[in-house]
XYZ file of C-alpha atoms in Angstrom:
270
model
C 112.696 76.792 97.994
C 113.082 79.947 95.928
C 113.392 79.634 92.150
C 115.275 82.657 90.824
C 115.662 83.978 87.278
C 118.714 86.223 86.805
C 119.074 88.584 83.852
C 121.487 91.346 82.848
C 120.637 94.868 81.692
C 119.838 93.576 78.181
C 117.470 90.924 79.543
C 119.832 88.036 78.799
C 119.848 85.070 81.149
C 122.900 84.904 83.418
C 124.352 81.430 84.218
C 127.271 80.344 86.415
C 126.573 82.440 89.519
C 127.534 81.037 92.922
C 125.879 80.917 96.346
C 127.930 83.930 97.493
C 126.407 86.115 94.760
C 122.915 85.978 96.323
C 121.254 87.515 99.376
C 117.768 86.506 100.530
C 115.687 88.569 102.946
C 112.674 87.310 104.907
C 110.596 90.277 106.152
C 113.712 92.415 105.752
C 116.031 90.063 107.660
C 119.037 88.584 105.849
C 118.855 84.768 105.817
C 121.567 82.123 105.764
C 121.189 80.016 102.621
C 120.849 76.315 103.398
C 120.265 75.318 99.766
C 121.874 76.409 96.517
C 121.614 74.660 93.167
C 122.406 76.024 89.721
C 121.581 72.795 87.877
C 118.406 72.377 85.828
C 115.575 71.019 87.984
C 112.484 69.274 86.540
C 109.160 71.116 86.239
C 105.532 70.085 86.212
C 103.608 72.567 84.070
C 100.076 73.344 82.916
C 99.972 75.250 79.605
C 96.593 77.021 79.593
C 95.427 78.807 76.417
C 92.613 81.288 75.887
C 90.332 79.906 73.149
C 87.489 82.416 73.494
C 85.817 84.108 70.522
C 88.406 86.854 70.055
C 91.050 84.168 69.441
C 89.313 82.671 66.401
C 91.622 84.123 63.756
C 94.919 83.595 65.558
C 94.416 80.395 67.553
C 96.439 78.268 65.119
C 99.409 80.605 65.533
C 99.066 80.466 69.329
C 98.987 76.660 69.240
C 102.096 76.660 67.041
C 103.811 78.936 69.568
C 102.764 76.730 72.489
C 104.238 73.788 70.603
C 107.596 75.598 70.680
C 107.395 75.499 74.468
C 106.287 71.874 74.660
C 109.008 70.481 72.395
C 111.598 72.087 74.680
C 110.420 70.217 77.758
C 113.115 67.922 79.095
C 112.592 64.160 79.593
C 112.150 64.643 83.359
C 109.536 67.409 82.912
C 105.813 66.665 83.121
C 102.978 68.613 81.524
C 99.357 69.048 80.565
C 97.697 71.423 78.132
C 94.373 73.129 78.625
C 92.002 75.732 77.252
C 89.475 78.142 78.666
C 86.471 80.003 77.290
C 83.008 79.341 78.755
C 84.444 75.887 79.567
C 87.756 74.727 81.034
C 89.403 71.613 79.645
C 92.619 69.670 80.258
C 94.503 67.109 78.164
C 95.403 64.456 79.124
C 92.431 64.497 81.476
C 93.741 61.873 83.887
C 97.308 62.888 84.745
C 100.455 64.749 83.784
C 102.681 63.194 81.137
C 106.287 63.441 79.971
C 105.227 62.443 76.434
C 105.905 65.608 74.448
C 104.344 64.173 71.279
C 101.114 63.498 73.163
C 101.086 67.034 74.534
C 101.620 68.518 71.072
C 98.802 66.368 69.648
C 96.567 67.471 72.532
C 96.853 71.094 71.373
C 94.760 70.163 68.326
C 91.907 69.010 70.578
C 91.429 72.374 72.300
C 88.000 73.800 71.531
C 86.401 77.254 71.054
C 83.906 79.051 73.270
C 82.902 82.639 73.986
C 83.122 84.137 77.474
C 86.618 84.272 79.058
C 86.930 82.420 82.390
C 90.530 83.462 82.949
C 90.767 83.309 86.753
C 88.726 80.109 86.959
C 91.150 78.558 84.478
C 94.246 79.570 86.459
C 92.578 78.392 89.664
C 91.729 75.007 88.137
C 95.300 74.696 86.817
C 96.647 75.278 90.332
C 94.286 72.610 91.669
C 95.566 70.120 89.090
C 99.062 70.699 90.491
C 97.951 69.948 94.044
C 99.945 67.062 95.474
C 102.683 67.327 92.847
C 106.230 67.384 94.226
C 108.959 69.751 93.076
C 108.687 72.801 90.867
C 105.130 73.638 89.775
C 104.325 76.082 86.980
C 101.238 77.480 85.255
C 101.856 79.098 81.847
C 98.756 81.008 80.744
C 98.107 82.842 77.473
C 95.291 85.320 76.832
C 94.417 88.334 74.716
C 91.719 89.755 76.964
C 90.282 90.371 80.404
C 88.248 87.983 82.510
C 84.532 88.148 81.724
C 82.870 85.160 83.387
C 84.861 83.703 86.313
C 83.544 82.847 89.755
C 87.067 83.156 91.174
C 89.025 86.420 91.155
C 92.646 87.578 91.223
C 92.831 87.579 95.038
C 91.576 83.982 95.204
C 94.157 82.839 92.686
C 96.965 84.823 94.340
C 96.184 83.188 97.679
C 96.174 79.679 96.204
C 99.384 80.218 94.215
C 101.197 81.534 97.299
C 99.955 78.766 99.611
C 100.806 75.995 97.128
C 104.040 77.565 95.873
C 103.024 77.768 92.213
C 104.984 79.900 89.755
C 102.759 81.626 87.177
C 104.032 82.773 83.794
C 101.672 84.892 81.696
C 101.843 85.807 78.019
C 99.417 88.470 76.862
C 98.744 89.607 73.315
C 97.121 92.892 72.367
C 94.744 92.300 69.460
C 92.114 94.154 67.472
C 88.593 92.734 67.459
C 85.399 93.804 65.696
C 82.525 94.152 68.165
C 79.842 94.386 65.468
C 80.085 98.153 65.099
C 83.763 99.081 65.159
C 87.250 97.702 65.659
C 88.589 97.931 69.190
C 91.786 97.015 70.956
C 91.734 94.011 73.252
C 94.309 93.918 76.075
C 95.187 91.151 78.540
C 93.915 91.409 82.095
C 96.183 93.690 84.149
C 96.001 91.300 87.087
C 98.175 88.798 85.198
C 101.273 90.988 85.552
C 100.691 91.298 89.290
C 100.179 87.541 89.662
C 103.306 86.692 87.659
C 105.468 89.149 89.590
C 104.178 87.963 92.963
C 104.840 84.283 92.215
C 108.262 84.777 90.586
C 107.189 83.969 87.043
C 107.419 86.300 84.066
C 104.878 88.521 82.298
C 105.247 89.202 78.592
C 102.981 91.712 76.827
C 103.096 91.236 73.061
C 101.896 93.597 70.348
C 102.698 91.395 67.338
C 101.762 87.803 66.543
C 105.314 87.250 65.290
C 106.497 87.502 68.900
C 104.472 84.485 70.031
C 106.897 81.697 69.118
C 110.027 83.418 70.488
C 108.223 84.272 73.736
C 107.008 80.734 74.430
C 110.578 79.603 73.641
C 111.951 82.191 76.070
C 109.752 80.866 78.891
C 111.127 77.350 78.327
C 114.672 78.706 78.427
C 114.019 80.603 81.663
C 112.485 77.617 83.412
C 115.538 75.534 82.575
C 118.004 78.250 83.668
C 116.769 79.150 87.149
C 118.704 78.983 90.392
C 117.281 77.212 93.434
C 117.860 78.907 96.796
C 116.585 77.806 100.170
C 116.635 78.858 103.809
C 115.080 77.683 107.062
C 112.457 80.179 108.319
C 113.180 81.493 111.808
C 109.475 81.417 112.691
C 106.497 79.484 111.361
C 103.755 81.842 112.446
C 101.105 81.047 109.850
C 101.521 84.518 108.307
C 102.522 85.772 104.874
C 106.176 86.840 104.838
C 107.747 89.200 102.315
C 110.686 87.844 100.344
C 113.432 89.720 98.537
C 116.350 88.350 96.548
C 119.324 90.635 95.910
C 122.461 90.154 93.845
C 125.843 91.473 94.919
C 127.106 91.932 91.360
C 125.983 95.238 89.790
C 123.874 95.298 86.648
C 122.025 92.057 87.358
C 118.336 91.576 88.137
C 116.856 88.731 90.199
C 113.234 87.667 89.769
C 111.647 85.384 92.358
C 108.416 85.108 94.294
C 107.819 88.063 96.600
C 106.134 86.280 99.481
C 105.494 82.930 101.117
C 103.153 81.524 103.717
C 105.108 80.545 106.832
C 102.745 77.669 107.486
C 102.816 76.087 110.922
C 103.993 72.492 110.777
C 103.118 69.813 113.306
C 106.133 67.676 112.399
C 109.297 68.262 110.433
C 110.560 71.397 108.704
C 108.380 73.530 106.452
C 109.239 74.924 103.078
């Protein structure tokens, strides 16, 4: 399956397109679509927030913004919230839940730390989604670069591609005092690459006031995506490049850019 976000030149979401409006290419070859759905499909999501030292002054505002995302989850959606610093934590610890009130309350339990284990946190979020059916999403927020992970961008990219995880990333540029002078903190550049590769969105914010509307926008996108599908001509165990095009001018399609054509012993492969 390919989950596709369609926007116009002003960045507005575009509903009501039909199967005939889309073209999907696998390694440059046009594919016949065997699946098309423009109805809202449920998601299972991990909302992972940076709670390292640089976030101390703005964490309450980030939690309030994340709440705007959580309250817009639909009854069929499932979620967990988490935080990363020198530790990585998830709530609820045991399983995903559709209880939005519980998820909102769990935001208050997220704790502070100092180093930033960004890639470890995304990797652990992907692992929590292992075995989950349907549409799987990681929504990560940070204001800085990774400083302490054992995993790296390539590791996470490989896992997200193999397990068909869509990553959304929200980054905030902030000013921090390092003990001598104020300096600008920017989100890790690898987040944009990861989001683009997996078909999610990357949002770079310069103002705290943009937090709430951006988390809201992600919820709107996830509930407005098209589902396309095709049957791969070959399952060769290799990474294939994907491209989604729209026949109508002025529209932009965003979807994952590759997939692993995994060999299957029985039955069709995604």
